[in-house]
Short mmCIF file of C-alpha atoms in Angstrom, two decimals:
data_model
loop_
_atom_site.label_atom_id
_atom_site.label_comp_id
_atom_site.label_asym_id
_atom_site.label_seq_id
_atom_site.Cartn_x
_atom_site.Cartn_y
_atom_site.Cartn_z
CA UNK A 11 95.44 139.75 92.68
CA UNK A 12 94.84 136.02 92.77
CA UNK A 13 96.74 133.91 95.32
CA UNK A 14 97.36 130.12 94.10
CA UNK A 15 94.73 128.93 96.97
CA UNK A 16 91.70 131.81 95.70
CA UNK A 17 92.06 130.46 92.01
CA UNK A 18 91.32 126.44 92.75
CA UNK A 19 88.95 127.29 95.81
CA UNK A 20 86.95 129.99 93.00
CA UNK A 21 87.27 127.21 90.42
CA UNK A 22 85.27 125.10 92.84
CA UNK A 23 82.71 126.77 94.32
CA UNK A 24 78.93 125.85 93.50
CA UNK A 25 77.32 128.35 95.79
CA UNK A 26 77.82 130.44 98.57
CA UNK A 27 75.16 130.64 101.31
CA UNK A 28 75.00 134.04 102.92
CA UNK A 29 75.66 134.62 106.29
CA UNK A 30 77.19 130.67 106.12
CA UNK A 31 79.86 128.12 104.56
CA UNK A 32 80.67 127.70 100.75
CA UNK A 33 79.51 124.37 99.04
CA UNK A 34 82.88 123.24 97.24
CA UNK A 35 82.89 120.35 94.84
CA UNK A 36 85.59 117.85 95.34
CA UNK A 37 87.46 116.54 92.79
CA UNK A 38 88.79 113.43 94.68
CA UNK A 39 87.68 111.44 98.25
CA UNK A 40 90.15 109.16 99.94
CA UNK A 41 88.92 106.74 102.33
CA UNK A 42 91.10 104.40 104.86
CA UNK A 43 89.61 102.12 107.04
CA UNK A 44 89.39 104.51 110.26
CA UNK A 45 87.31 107.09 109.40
CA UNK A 46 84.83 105.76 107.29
CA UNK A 47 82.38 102.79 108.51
CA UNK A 48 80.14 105.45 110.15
CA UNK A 49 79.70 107.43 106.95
CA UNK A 50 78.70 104.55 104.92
CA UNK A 51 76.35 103.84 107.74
CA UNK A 52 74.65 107.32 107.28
CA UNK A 53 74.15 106.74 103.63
CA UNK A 54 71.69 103.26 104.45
CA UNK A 55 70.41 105.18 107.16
CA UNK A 56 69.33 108.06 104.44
CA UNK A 57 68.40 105.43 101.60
CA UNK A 58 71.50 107.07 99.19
CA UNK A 59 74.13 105.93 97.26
CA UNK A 60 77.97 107.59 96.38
CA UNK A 61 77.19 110.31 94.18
CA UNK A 62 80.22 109.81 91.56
CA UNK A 63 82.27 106.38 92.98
CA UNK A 64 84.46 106.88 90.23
CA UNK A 65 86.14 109.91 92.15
CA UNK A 66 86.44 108.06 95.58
CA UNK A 67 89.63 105.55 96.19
CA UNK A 68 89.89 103.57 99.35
CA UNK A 69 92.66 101.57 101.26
CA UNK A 70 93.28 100.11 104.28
CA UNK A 71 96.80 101.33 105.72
CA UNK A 72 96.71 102.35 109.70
CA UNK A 73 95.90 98.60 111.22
CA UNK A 74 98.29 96.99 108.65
CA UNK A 75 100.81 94.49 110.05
CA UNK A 76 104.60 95.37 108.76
CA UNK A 77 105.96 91.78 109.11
CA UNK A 78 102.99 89.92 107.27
CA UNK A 79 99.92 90.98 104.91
CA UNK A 80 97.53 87.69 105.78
CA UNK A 81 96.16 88.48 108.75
CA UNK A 82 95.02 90.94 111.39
CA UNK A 83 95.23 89.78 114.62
CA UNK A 84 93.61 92.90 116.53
CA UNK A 85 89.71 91.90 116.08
CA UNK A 86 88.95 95.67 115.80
CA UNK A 87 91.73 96.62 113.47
CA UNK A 88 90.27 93.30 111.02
CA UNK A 89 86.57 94.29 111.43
CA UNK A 90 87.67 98.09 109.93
CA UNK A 91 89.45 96.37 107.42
CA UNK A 92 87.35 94.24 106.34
CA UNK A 93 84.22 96.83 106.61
CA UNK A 94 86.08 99.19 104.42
CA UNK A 95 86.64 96.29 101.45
CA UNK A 96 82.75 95.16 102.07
CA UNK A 97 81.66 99.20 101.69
CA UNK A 98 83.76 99.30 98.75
CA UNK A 99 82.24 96.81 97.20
CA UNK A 100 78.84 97.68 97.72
CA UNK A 101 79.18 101.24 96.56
CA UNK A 102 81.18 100.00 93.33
CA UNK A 103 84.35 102.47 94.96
CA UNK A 104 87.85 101.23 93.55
CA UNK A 105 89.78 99.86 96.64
CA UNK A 106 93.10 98.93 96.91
CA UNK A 107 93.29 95.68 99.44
CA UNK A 108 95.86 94.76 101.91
CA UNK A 109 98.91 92.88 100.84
CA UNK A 110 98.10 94.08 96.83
CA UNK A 111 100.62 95.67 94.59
CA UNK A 112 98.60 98.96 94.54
CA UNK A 113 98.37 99.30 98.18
CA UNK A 114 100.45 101.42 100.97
CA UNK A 115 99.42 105.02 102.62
CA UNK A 116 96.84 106.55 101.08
CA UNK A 117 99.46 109.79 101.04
CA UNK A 118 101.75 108.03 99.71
CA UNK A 119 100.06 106.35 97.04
CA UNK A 120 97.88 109.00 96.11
CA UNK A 121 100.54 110.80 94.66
CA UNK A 122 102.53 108.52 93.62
CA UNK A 123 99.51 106.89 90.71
CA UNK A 124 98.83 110.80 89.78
CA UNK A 125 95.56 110.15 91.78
CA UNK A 126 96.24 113.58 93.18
CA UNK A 127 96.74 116.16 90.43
CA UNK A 128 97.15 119.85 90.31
CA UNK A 129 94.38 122.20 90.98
CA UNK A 130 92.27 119.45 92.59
CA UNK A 131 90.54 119.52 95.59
CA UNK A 132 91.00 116.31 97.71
CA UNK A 133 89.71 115.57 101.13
CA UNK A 134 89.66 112.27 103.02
CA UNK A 135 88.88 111.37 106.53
CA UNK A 136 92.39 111.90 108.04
CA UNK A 137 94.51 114.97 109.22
CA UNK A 138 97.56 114.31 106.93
CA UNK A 139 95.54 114.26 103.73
CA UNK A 140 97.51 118.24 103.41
CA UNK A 141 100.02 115.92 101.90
CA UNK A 142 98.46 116.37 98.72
CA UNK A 143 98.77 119.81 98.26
CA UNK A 144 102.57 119.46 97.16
CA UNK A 145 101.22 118.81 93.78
CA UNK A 146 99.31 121.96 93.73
CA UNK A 147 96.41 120.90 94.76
CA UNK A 148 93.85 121.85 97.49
CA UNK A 149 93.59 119.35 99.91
CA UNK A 150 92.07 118.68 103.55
CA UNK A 151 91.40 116.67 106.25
CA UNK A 152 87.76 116.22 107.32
CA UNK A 153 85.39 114.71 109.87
CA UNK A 154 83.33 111.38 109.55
CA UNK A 155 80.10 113.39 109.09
CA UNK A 156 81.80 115.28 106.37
CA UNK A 157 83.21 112.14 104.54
CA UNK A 158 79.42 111.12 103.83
CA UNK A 159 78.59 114.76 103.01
CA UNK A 160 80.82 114.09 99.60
CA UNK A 161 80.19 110.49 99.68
CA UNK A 162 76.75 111.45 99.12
CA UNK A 163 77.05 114.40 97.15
CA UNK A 164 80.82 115.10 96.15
CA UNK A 165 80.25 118.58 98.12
CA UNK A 166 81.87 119.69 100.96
CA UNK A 167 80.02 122.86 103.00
CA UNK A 168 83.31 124.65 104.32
CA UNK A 169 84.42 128.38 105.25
CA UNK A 170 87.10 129.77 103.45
CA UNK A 171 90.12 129.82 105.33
CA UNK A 172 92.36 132.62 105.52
CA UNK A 173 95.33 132.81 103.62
CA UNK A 174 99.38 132.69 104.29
CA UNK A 175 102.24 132.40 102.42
CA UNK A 176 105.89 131.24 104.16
CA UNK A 177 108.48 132.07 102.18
CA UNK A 178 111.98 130.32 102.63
CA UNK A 179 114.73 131.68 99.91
CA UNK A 180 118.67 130.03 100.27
CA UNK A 181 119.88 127.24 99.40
CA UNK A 182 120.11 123.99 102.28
CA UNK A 183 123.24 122.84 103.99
CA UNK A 184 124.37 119.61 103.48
CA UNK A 185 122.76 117.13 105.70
CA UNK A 186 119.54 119.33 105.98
CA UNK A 187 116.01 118.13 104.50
CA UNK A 188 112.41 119.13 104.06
CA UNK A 189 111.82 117.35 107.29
CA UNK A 190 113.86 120.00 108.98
CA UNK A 191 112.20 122.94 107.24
CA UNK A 192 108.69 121.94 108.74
CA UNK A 193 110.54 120.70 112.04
CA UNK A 194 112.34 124.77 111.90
CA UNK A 195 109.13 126.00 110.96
CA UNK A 196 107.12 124.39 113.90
CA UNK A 197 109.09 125.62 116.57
CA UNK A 198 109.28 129.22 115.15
CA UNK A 199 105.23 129.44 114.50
CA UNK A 200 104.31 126.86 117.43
CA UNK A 201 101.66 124.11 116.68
CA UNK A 202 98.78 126.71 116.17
CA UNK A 203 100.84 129.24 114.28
CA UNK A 204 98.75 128.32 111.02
CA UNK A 205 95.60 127.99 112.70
CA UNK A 206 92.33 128.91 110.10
CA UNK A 207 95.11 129.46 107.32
CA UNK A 208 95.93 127.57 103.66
CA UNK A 209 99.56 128.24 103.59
CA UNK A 210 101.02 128.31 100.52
CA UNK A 211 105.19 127.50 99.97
CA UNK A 212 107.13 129.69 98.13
CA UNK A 213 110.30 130.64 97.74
CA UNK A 214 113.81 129.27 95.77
CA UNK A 215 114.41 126.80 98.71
CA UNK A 216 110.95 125.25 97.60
CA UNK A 217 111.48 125.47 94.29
CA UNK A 218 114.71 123.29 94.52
CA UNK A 219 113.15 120.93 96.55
CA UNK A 220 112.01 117.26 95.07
CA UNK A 221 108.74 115.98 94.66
CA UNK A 222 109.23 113.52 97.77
CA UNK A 223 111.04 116.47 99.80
CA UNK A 224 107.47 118.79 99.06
CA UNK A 225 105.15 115.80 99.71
CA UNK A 226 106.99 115.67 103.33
CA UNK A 227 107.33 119.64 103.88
CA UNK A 228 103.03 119.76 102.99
CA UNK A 229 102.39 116.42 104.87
CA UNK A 230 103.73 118.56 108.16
CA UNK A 231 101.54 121.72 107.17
CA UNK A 232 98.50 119.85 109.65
CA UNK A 233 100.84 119.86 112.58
CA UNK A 234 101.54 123.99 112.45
CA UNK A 235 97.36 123.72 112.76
CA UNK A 236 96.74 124.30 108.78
CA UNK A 237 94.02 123.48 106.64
CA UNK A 238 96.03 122.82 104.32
CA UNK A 239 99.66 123.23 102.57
CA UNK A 240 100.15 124.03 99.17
CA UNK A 241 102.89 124.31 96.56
CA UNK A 242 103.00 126.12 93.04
CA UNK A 243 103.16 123.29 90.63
CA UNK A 244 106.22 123.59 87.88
CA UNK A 245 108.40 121.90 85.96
CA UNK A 246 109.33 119.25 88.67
CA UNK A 247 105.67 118.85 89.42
CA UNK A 248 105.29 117.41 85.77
CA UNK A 249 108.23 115.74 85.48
CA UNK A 250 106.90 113.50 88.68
CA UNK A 251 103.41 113.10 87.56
CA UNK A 252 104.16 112.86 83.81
CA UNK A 253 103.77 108.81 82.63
CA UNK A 254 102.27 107.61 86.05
CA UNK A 255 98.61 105.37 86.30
CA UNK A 256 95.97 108.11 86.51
CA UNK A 257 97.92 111.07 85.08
CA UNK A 258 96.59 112.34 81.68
CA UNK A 259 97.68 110.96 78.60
CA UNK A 260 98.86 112.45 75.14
CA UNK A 261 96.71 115.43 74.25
CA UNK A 262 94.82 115.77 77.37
CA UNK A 263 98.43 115.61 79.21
CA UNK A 264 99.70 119.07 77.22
CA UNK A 265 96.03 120.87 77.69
CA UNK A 266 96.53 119.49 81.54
CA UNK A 267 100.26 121.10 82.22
CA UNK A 268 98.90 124.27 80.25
CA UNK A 269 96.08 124.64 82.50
CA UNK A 270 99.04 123.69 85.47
CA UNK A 271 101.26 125.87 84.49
CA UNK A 272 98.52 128.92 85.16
CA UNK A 273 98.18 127.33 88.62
CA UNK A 274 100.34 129.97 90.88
CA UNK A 275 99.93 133.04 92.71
CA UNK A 276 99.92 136.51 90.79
CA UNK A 277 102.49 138.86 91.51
CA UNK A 278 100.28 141.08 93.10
CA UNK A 279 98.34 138.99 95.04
CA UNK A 280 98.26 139.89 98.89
CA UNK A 281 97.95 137.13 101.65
CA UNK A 282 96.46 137.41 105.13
CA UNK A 283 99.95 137.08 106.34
CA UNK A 284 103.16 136.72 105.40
CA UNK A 285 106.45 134.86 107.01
CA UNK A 286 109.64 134.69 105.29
CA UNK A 287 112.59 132.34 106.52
CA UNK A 288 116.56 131.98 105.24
CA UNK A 289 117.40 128.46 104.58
CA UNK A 290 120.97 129.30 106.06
CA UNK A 291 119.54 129.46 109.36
CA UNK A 292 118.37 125.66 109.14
CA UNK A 293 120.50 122.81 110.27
CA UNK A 294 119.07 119.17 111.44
CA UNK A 295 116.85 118.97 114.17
CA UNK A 296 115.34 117.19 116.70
CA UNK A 297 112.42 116.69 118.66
CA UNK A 298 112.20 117.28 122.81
CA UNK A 299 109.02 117.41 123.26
CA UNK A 300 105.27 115.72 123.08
CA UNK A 301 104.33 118.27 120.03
CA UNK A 302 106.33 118.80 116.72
CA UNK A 303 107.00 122.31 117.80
CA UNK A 304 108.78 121.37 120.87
CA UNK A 305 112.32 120.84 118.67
CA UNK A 306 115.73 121.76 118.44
CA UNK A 307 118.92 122.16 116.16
CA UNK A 308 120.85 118.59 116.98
CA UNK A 309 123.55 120.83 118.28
CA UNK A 310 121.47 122.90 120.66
CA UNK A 311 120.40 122.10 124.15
CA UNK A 312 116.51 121.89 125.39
CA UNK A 313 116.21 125.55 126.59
CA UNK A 314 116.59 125.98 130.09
CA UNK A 315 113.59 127.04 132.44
CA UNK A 316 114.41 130.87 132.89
CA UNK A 317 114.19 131.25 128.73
CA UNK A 318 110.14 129.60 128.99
CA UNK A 319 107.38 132.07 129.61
CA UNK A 320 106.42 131.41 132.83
CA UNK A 321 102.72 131.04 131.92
CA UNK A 322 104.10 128.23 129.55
CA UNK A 323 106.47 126.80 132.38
CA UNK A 324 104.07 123.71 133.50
CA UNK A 325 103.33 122.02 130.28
CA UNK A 326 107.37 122.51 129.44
CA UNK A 327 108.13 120.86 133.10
CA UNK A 328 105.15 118.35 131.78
CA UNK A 329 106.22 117.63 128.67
CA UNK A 330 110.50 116.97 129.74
CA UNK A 331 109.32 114.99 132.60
CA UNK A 332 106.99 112.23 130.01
CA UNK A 333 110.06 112.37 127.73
CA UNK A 334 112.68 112.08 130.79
CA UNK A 335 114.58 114.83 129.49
CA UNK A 336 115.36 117.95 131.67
CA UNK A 337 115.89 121.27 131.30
CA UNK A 338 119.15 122.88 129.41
CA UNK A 339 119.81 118.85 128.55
CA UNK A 340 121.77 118.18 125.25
CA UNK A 341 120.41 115.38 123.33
CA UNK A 342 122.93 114.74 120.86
CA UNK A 343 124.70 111.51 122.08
CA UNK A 344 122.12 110.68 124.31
CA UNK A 345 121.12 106.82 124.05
CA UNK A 346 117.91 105.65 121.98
CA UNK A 347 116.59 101.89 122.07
CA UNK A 348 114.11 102.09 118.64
CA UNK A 349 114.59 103.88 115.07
CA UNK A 350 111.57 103.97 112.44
CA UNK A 351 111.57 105.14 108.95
CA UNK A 352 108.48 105.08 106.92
CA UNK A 353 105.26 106.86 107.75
CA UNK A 354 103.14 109.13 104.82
CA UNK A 355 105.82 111.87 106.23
CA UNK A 356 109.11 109.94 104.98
CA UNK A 357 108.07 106.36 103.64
CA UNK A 358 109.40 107.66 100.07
CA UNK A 359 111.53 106.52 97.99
CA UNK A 360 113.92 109.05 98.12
CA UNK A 361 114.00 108.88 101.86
CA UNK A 362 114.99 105.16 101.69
CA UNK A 363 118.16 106.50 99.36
CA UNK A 364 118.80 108.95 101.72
CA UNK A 365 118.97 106.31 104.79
CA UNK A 366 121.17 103.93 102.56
CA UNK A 367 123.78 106.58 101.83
CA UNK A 368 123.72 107.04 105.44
CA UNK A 369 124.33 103.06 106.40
CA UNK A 370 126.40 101.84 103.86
CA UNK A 371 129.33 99.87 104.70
CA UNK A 372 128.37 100.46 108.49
CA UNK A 373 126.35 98.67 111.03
CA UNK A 374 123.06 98.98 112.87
CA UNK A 375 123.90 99.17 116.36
CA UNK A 376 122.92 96.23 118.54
CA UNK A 377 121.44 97.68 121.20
CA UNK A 378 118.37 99.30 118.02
CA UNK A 379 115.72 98.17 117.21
CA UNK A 380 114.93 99.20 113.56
CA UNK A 381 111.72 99.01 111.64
CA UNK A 382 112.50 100.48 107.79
CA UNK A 383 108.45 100.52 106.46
CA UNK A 384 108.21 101.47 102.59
CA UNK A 385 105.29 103.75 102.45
CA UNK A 386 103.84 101.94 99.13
CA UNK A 387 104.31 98.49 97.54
CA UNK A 388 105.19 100.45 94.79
CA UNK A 389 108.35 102.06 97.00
CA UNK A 390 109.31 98.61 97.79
CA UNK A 391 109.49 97.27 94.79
CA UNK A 392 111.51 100.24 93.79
CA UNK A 393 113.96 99.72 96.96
CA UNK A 394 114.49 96.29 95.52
CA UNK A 395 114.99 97.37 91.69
CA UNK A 396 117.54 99.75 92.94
CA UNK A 397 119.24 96.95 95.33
CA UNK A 398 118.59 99.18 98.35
CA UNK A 399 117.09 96.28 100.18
CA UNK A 400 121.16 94.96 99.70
CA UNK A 401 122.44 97.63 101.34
CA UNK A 402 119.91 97.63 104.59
CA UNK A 403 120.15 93.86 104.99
CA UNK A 404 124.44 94.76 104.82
CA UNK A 405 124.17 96.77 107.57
CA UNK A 406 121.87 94.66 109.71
CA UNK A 407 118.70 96.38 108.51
CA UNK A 408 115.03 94.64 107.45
CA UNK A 409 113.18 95.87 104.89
CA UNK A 410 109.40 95.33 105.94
CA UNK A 411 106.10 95.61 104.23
CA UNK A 412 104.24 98.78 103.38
CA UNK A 413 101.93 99.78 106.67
CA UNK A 414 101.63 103.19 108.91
CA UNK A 415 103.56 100.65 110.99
CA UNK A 416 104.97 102.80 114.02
CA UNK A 417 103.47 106.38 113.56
CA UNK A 418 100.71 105.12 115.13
CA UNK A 419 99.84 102.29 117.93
CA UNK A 420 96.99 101.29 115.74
CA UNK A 421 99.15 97.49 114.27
CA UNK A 422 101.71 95.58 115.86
CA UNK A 423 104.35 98.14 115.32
CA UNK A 424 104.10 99.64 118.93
CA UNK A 425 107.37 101.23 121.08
CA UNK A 426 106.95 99.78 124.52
CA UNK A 427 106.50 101.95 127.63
CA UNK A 428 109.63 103.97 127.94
CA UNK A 429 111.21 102.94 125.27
CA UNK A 430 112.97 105.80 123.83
CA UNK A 431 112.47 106.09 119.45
CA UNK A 432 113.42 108.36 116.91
CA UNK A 433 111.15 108.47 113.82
CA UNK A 434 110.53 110.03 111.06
CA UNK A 435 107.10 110.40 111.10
CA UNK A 436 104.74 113.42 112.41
CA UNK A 437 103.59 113.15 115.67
CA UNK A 438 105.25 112.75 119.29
CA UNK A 439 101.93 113.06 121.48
CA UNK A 440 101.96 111.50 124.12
CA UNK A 441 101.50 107.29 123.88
CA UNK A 442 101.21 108.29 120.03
CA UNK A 443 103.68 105.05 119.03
CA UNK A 444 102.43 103.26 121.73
CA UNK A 445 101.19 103.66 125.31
CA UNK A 446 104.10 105.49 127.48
CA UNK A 447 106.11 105.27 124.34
CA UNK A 448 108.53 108.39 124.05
CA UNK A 449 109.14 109.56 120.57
CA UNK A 450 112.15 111.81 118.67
CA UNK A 451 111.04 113.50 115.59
CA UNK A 452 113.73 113.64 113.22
CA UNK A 453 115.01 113.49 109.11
CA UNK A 454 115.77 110.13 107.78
CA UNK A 455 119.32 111.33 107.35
CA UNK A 456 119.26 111.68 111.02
CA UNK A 457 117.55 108.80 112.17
CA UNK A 458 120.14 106.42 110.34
CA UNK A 459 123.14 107.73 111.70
CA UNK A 460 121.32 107.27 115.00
CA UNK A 461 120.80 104.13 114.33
CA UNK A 462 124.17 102.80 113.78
CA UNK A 463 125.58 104.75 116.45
CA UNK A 464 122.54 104.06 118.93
CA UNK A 465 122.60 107.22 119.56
CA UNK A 466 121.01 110.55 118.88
CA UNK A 467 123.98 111.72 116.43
CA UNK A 468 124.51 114.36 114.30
CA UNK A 469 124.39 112.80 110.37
CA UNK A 470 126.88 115.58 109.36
CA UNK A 471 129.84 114.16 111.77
CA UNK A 472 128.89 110.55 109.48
#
């Protein structure tokens, strides 16, 4: 009566302390450059070292510049940077630098080397890390105090969440993505629907999905207030992991997928709570709001006042009046100065494919600004083999270099004040691409055809 979550959290426990948390082991750490100076700190403080350095990987990726990998001009952007490459180095950790070939998100290339591996549990010092779980593993985000808690002892003392499994069965309509699932999801569950749960995906609308398309629906698990996301792995699992850097190799690769393959919820295993969704009912959507729940079907209007619970009438009002939208408003068609495509949510190689099939043999319009980020090196050098870079630069596109770039206003990537974007990352809070920046969440499929049209547009009328 197993669920998928139960059977990797039992396989890790060391001990449970009565009356208090469980001390899990973790299989892997990822560090950025954010998160992590203070935790190093604690270990000279306590006189320790990493416990097992050969299970921690570190990168920077939020300060890095898009247009050039030399230098950092932000002072306190270079200082993390450069603290995270010194801490490496003292604690013998493997780290990835700027500007090198193994380098880009840490949720992007985590996967993408077979770092990340089924029925693993992975943490690192940054919400998104649920990313992770698409490859059946267990993985969360965790505090700076907790980051030197496995630094120091590859332990993590955590309750067990509750569990909750959202089923989706149907097959998508054309022009729909995973991006929309979690964007559908959000506004049906709100951004605290999943709070204290491990929500596993199930269902055949998950089951058809890629490897890129699951990376993006368990990146999004965070912003429904997860611990985590989580996905059976199967045949498409292995197929994507099979071959790369870290995955396992000859023998130990067939006694890995037949341990994998034992990796999924019994049939008669019961959940905290279930939800169950019909891909039919999914089409593209957008964002309105300052929270990934605030979102709409491209076709739909912004509701109008009388259909908001009063109690939840202000921060509505609130969040239309940051965004300079209004009430019953239909956003389809209406103007945008900025696109973005990249971000650990969509900087994949598949979503790059998805955003050329969209642009080819059109133009960006003039009045855009685009910035296309590869979420890896290793994606870019992909886009390149695969002459997508040809088709971009034909339609009046720039490929740039591997960063976080505009999902956050930590590097030069920054929307300015007012300035109206639609992105495919995962967060529209409030200054979150830049101070007084307003933000549209959105699919790569739809942020292309809004970019050649300049406006919010429907990529099923392309």
């Amino acid at each position: 009566m197993n669920t998928l979550f139960d059977k990797i959290w039992d396989a890790h426990v060391v001990q449970n302390i009565e009356d208090g948390p469980t001390q899990l082991y973790i299989d892997r750490l990822y560090l950025h450059e954010v998160t992590t100076p203070q935790a190093f700190d604690t270990l000279r403080d306590k006189g320790i070292g990493v416990f097992r350095p050969e299970r921690v990987f570190g990168m920077p990726d939020h300060n890095t510049p898009s247009d050039q990998q030399k230098t950092i001009t932000d002072p306190i952007g270079r200082k993390q940077v450069e603290t995270l490459a010194a801490n490496c180095r003292e604690f013998g950790i493997t780290h990835f630098p700027m500007g090198s070939r193994d380098n880009g998100i840490i949720h992007v290339v985590g996967p993408e080397k077979a770092l990340s591996l089924p029925g693993m549990t992975i943490v690192c010092g940054d919400s998104h890390t649920s990313t992770h779980g698409a490859v059946g593993a267990l993985a969360m985000g965790i505090g700076t105090s907790e980051v030197a808690e496995v630094l120091a002892s590859q332990c993590l003392l955590q309750p067990k969440p509750k569990s909750m499994r959202i089923t989706i069965e149907g097959e998508l309509a054309d022009g729909v993505t995973a991006k929309d699932i979690a964007l559908y999801i959000m506004s049906k569950m709100t951004t605290s629907g999943a709070t204290g749960y491990v929500v596993e995906y199930a269902g055949s609308t998950i089951r058809d999905l890629s490897m890129e398309g699951r990376l993006t629906l368990s990146n999004l698990s965070i912003e429904m207030g997860s611990r985590a996301g989580i996905i059976a792995p199967d045949a498409t699992t292995f197929a994507y992991l099979k071959g790369r850097e870290y995955a396992p190799k000859g023998k130990a690769w067939d006694e890995a997928v037949a341990y994998w393959r034992t990796l999924k919820s019994d049939d008669d295993a019961v959940f905290d709570k279930e939800v169950t969704y019909r891909a039919e009912d999914i089409k593209p959507r957008i964002t309105y709001g300052t929270n990934p729940g605030a979102g709409i079907a491209i076709d739909e209007c912004i509701p109008a006042l009388g259909e908001i619970a009063e109690s939840d009438r202000p921060q509505f009002l609130f969040m239309l009046d940051y965004m300079q939208f209004k009430p019953g408003e239909k956003l389809e068609g209406h103007p945008i100065d900025y696109c973005f495509l990249g971000a650990c949510t969509n900087g994949r190689i598949e979503d790059f494919r998805a955003f050329a099939l969209m642009v080819k043999g059109r133009r960006k319009a003039e009045n855009v600004t685009a910035w296309l980020v590869p979420g890896s090196w290793a994606v870019r050098r992909q886009i390149i083999e695969e002459g997508i870079d040809k088709i971009l630069a034909d339609a009046g596109f720039e490929l740039r270099l591997p960063s976080c770039s505009a999902c956050l206003a930590m590097n030069p990537d920054k929307i300015p004040a007012g300035k109206l974007a639609i992105s495919t990352s995962n967060r529209n809070f409030v200054g979150r691409q830049g101070p007084g920046a307003r933000t549209v969440l959105a699919s790569p499929l739809v942020v292309a055809a809004s970019a050649i049209t300049g406006k919010i547009t429907d990529p099923r009328k392309m």
